[in-house]
CSV table of C-alpha atoms in Angstrom, one decimal:
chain,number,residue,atom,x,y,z
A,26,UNK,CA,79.3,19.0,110.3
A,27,UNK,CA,82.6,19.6,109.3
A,28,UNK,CA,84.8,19.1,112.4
A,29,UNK,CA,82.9,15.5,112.4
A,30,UNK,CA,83.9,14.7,109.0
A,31,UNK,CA,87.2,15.6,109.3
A,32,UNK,CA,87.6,13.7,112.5
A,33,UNK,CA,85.7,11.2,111.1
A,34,UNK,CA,88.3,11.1,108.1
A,35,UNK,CA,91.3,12.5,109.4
A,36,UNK,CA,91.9,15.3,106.9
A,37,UNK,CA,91.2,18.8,106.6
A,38,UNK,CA,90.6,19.0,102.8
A,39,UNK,CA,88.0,16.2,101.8
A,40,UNK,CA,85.1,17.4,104.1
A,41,UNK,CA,85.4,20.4,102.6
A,42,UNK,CA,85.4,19.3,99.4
A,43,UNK,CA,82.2,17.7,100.7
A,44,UNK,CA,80.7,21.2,102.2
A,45,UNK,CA,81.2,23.2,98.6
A,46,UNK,CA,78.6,20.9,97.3
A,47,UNK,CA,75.6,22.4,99.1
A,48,UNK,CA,75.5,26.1,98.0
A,49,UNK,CA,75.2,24.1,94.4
A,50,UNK,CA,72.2,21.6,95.8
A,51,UNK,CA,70.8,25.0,96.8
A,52,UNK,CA,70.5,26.0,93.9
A,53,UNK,CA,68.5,22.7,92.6
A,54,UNK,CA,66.1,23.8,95.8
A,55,UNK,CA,65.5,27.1,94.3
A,56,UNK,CA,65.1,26.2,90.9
A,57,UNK,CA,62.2,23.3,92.0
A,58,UNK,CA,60.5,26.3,93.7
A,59,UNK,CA,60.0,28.5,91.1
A,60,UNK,CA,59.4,25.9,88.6
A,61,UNK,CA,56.2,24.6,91.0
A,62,UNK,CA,55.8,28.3,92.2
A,63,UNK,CA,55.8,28.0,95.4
A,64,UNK,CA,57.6,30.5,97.9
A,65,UNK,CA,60.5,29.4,100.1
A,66,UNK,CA,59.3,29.2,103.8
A,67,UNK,CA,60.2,28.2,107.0
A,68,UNK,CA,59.5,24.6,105.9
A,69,UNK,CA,61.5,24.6,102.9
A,70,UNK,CA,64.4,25.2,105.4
A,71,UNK,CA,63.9,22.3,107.0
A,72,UNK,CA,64.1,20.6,104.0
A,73,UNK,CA,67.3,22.0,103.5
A,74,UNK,CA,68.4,21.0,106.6
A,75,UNK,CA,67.2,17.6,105.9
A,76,UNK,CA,69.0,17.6,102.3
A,77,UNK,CA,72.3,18.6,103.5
A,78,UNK,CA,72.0,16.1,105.9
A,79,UNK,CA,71.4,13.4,103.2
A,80,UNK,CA,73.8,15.1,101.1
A,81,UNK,CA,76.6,14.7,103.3
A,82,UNK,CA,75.6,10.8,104.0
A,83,UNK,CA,76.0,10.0,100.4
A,84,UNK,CA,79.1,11.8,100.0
A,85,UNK,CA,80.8,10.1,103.1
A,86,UNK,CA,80.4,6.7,101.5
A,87,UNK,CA,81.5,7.8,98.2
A,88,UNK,CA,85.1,9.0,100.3
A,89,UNK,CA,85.0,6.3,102.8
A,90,UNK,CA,85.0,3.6,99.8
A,91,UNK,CA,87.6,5.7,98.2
A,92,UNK,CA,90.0,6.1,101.5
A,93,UNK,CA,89.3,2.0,101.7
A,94,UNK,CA,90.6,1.6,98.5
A,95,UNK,CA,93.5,4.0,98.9
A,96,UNK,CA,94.5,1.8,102.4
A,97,UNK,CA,93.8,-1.4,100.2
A,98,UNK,CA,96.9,-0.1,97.9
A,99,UNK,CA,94.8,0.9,94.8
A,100,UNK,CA,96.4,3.5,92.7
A,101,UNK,CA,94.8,7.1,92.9
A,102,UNK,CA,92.9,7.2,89.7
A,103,UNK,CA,91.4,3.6,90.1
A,104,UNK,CA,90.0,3.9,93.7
A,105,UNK,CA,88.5,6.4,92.9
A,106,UNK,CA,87.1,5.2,89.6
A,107,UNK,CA,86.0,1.7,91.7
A,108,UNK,CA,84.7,4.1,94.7
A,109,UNK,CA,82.3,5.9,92.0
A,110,UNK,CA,81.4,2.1,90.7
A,111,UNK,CA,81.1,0.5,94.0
A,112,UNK,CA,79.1,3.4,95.9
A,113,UNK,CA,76.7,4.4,92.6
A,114,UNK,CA,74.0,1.8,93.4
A,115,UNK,CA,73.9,2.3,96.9
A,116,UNK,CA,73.8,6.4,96.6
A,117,UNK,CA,71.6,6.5,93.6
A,118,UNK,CA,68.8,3.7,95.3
A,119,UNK,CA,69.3,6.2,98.6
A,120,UNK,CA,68.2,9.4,96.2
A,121,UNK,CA,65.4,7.5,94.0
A,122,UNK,CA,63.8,6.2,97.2
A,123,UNK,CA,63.8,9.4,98.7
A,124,UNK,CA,61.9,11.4,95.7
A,125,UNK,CA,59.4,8.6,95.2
A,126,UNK,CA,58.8,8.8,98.7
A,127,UNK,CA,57.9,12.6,98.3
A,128,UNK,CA,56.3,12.1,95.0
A,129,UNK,CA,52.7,11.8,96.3
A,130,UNK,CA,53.1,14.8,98.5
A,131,UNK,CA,54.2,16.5,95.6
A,132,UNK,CA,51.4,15.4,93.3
A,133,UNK,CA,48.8,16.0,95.5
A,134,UNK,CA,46.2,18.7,95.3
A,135,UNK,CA,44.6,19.1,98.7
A,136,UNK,CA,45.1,22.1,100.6
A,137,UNK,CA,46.4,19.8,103.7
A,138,UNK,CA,49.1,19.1,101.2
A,139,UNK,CA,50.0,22.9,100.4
A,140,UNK,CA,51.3,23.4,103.7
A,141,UNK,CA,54.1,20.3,103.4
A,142,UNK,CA,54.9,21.1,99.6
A,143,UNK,CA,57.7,23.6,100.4
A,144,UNK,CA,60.0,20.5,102.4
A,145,UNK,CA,59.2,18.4,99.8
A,146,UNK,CA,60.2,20.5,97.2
A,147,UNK,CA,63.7,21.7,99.0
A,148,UNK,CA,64.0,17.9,99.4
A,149,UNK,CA,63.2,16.2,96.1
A,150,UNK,CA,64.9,18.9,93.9
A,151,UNK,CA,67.8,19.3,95.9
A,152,UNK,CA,68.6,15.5,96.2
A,153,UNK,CA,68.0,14.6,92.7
A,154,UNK,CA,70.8,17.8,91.8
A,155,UNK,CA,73.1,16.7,94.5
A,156,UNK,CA,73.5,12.5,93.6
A,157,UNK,CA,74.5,14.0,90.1
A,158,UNK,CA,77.4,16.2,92.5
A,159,UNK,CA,77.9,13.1,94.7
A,160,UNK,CA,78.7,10.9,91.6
A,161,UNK,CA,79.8,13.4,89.3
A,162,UNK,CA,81.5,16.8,90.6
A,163,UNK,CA,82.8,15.4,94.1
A,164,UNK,CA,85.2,12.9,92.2
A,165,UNK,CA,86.8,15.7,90.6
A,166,UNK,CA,87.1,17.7,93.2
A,167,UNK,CA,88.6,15.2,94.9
A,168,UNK,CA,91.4,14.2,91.9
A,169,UNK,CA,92.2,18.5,91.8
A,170,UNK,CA,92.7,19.1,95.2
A,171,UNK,CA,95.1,16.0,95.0
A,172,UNK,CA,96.6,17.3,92.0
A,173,UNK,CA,96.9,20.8,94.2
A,174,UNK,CA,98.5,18.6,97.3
A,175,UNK,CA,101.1,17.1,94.8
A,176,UNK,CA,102.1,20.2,93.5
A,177,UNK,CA,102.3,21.9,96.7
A,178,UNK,CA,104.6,19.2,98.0
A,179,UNK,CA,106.8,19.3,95.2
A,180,UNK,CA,107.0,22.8,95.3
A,181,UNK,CA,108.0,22.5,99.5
A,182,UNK,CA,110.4,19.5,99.2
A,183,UNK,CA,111.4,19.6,95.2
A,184,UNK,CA,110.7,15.6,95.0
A,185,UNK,CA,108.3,14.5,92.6
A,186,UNK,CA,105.8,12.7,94.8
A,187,UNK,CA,102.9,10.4,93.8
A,188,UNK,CA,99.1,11.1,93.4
A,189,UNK,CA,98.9,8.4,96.3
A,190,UNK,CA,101.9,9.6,98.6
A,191,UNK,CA,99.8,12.8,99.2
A,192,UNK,CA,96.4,11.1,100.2
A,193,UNK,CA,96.0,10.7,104.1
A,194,UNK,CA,94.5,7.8,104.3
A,195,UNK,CA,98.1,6.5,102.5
A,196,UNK,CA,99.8,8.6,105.2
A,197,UNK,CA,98.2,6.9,108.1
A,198,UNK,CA,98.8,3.7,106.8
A,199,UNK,CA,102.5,4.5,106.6
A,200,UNK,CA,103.4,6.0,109.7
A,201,UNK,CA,101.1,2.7,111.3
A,202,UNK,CA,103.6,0.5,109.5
A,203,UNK,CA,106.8,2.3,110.9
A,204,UNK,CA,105.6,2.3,114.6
């Protein structure tokens, strides 16, 4: 997942920024199975699998609508203000639909059901734990590790660089304009 994010993106720091989310969705996953008191299974993995994956979507089009705003000429702070603004409908619909979806499974009684419980649980808990990441802890993980780039460069070169001058996406639309 990661080397196709960050050759998907071009940088080395945002999908990982992206990838320290999950161990905390995990959490979320374990916490839905005791609270329903179910035991994690084989399935339950699967539903991790399928979370991550779902995960990682909505965090892609949180960065990609930040990196577009960044190449657009937005300051730091305000793309990625407008990317949380822009990007909340679409990743919040995405993690509603998703638990409704399961709902019923989850509600259901039948012994047929018992067996499919587990994914849904992995699924439903850990999505609903990771859109608050997505639209909440991802943003500031993205403004520290810029904060951390800034530093580190004025620490190499002793200019004082922008928030902005750091970011990639600014980078690439730089050396494209000197070529």
């Amino acid at each position: 997942i990661y080397i196709t994010i960050a050759f998907t993106f071009r940088s080395y720091s945002q999908p990982l920024l992206l990838i320290l989310l999950i161990p905390f969705s995990l959490t979320a996953v374990a916490w839905g199975h005791w609270l329903l008191d179910f035991q994690v299974n084989v399935l339950s993995l699967l539903g991790i699998i399928a979370l991550i994956g779902i995960m990682v979507n909505d965090g892609l089009v949180l960065i990609g609508k930040f990196n577009s705003n960044l190449k657009e000429g937005m300051k730091f702070d305000e793309a990625l203000s407008e990317a949380g603004k822009s990007r909340f409908r679409a990743i919040f619909l995405t993690s509603l639909t998703t638990i409704a979806g399961l709902a019923p499974l989850l509600l259901e009684k039948s012994r047929q059901a018992q067996f499919l419980k587990p994914m849904a649980i992995s699924i439903s808990f850990g999505i609903a734990y990771a859109t608050i990441l997505t639209l909440l802890v991802l943003p500031l993980f993205l403004s520290f590790s810029n904060n951390i780039k800034k530093n580190t460069k004025w620490l190499a070169t002793g200019n004082d660089v922008t928030k902005e001058e750091v970011e990639r996406a600014i980078k690439e639309q730089n050396e494209g304009n000197e070529h």
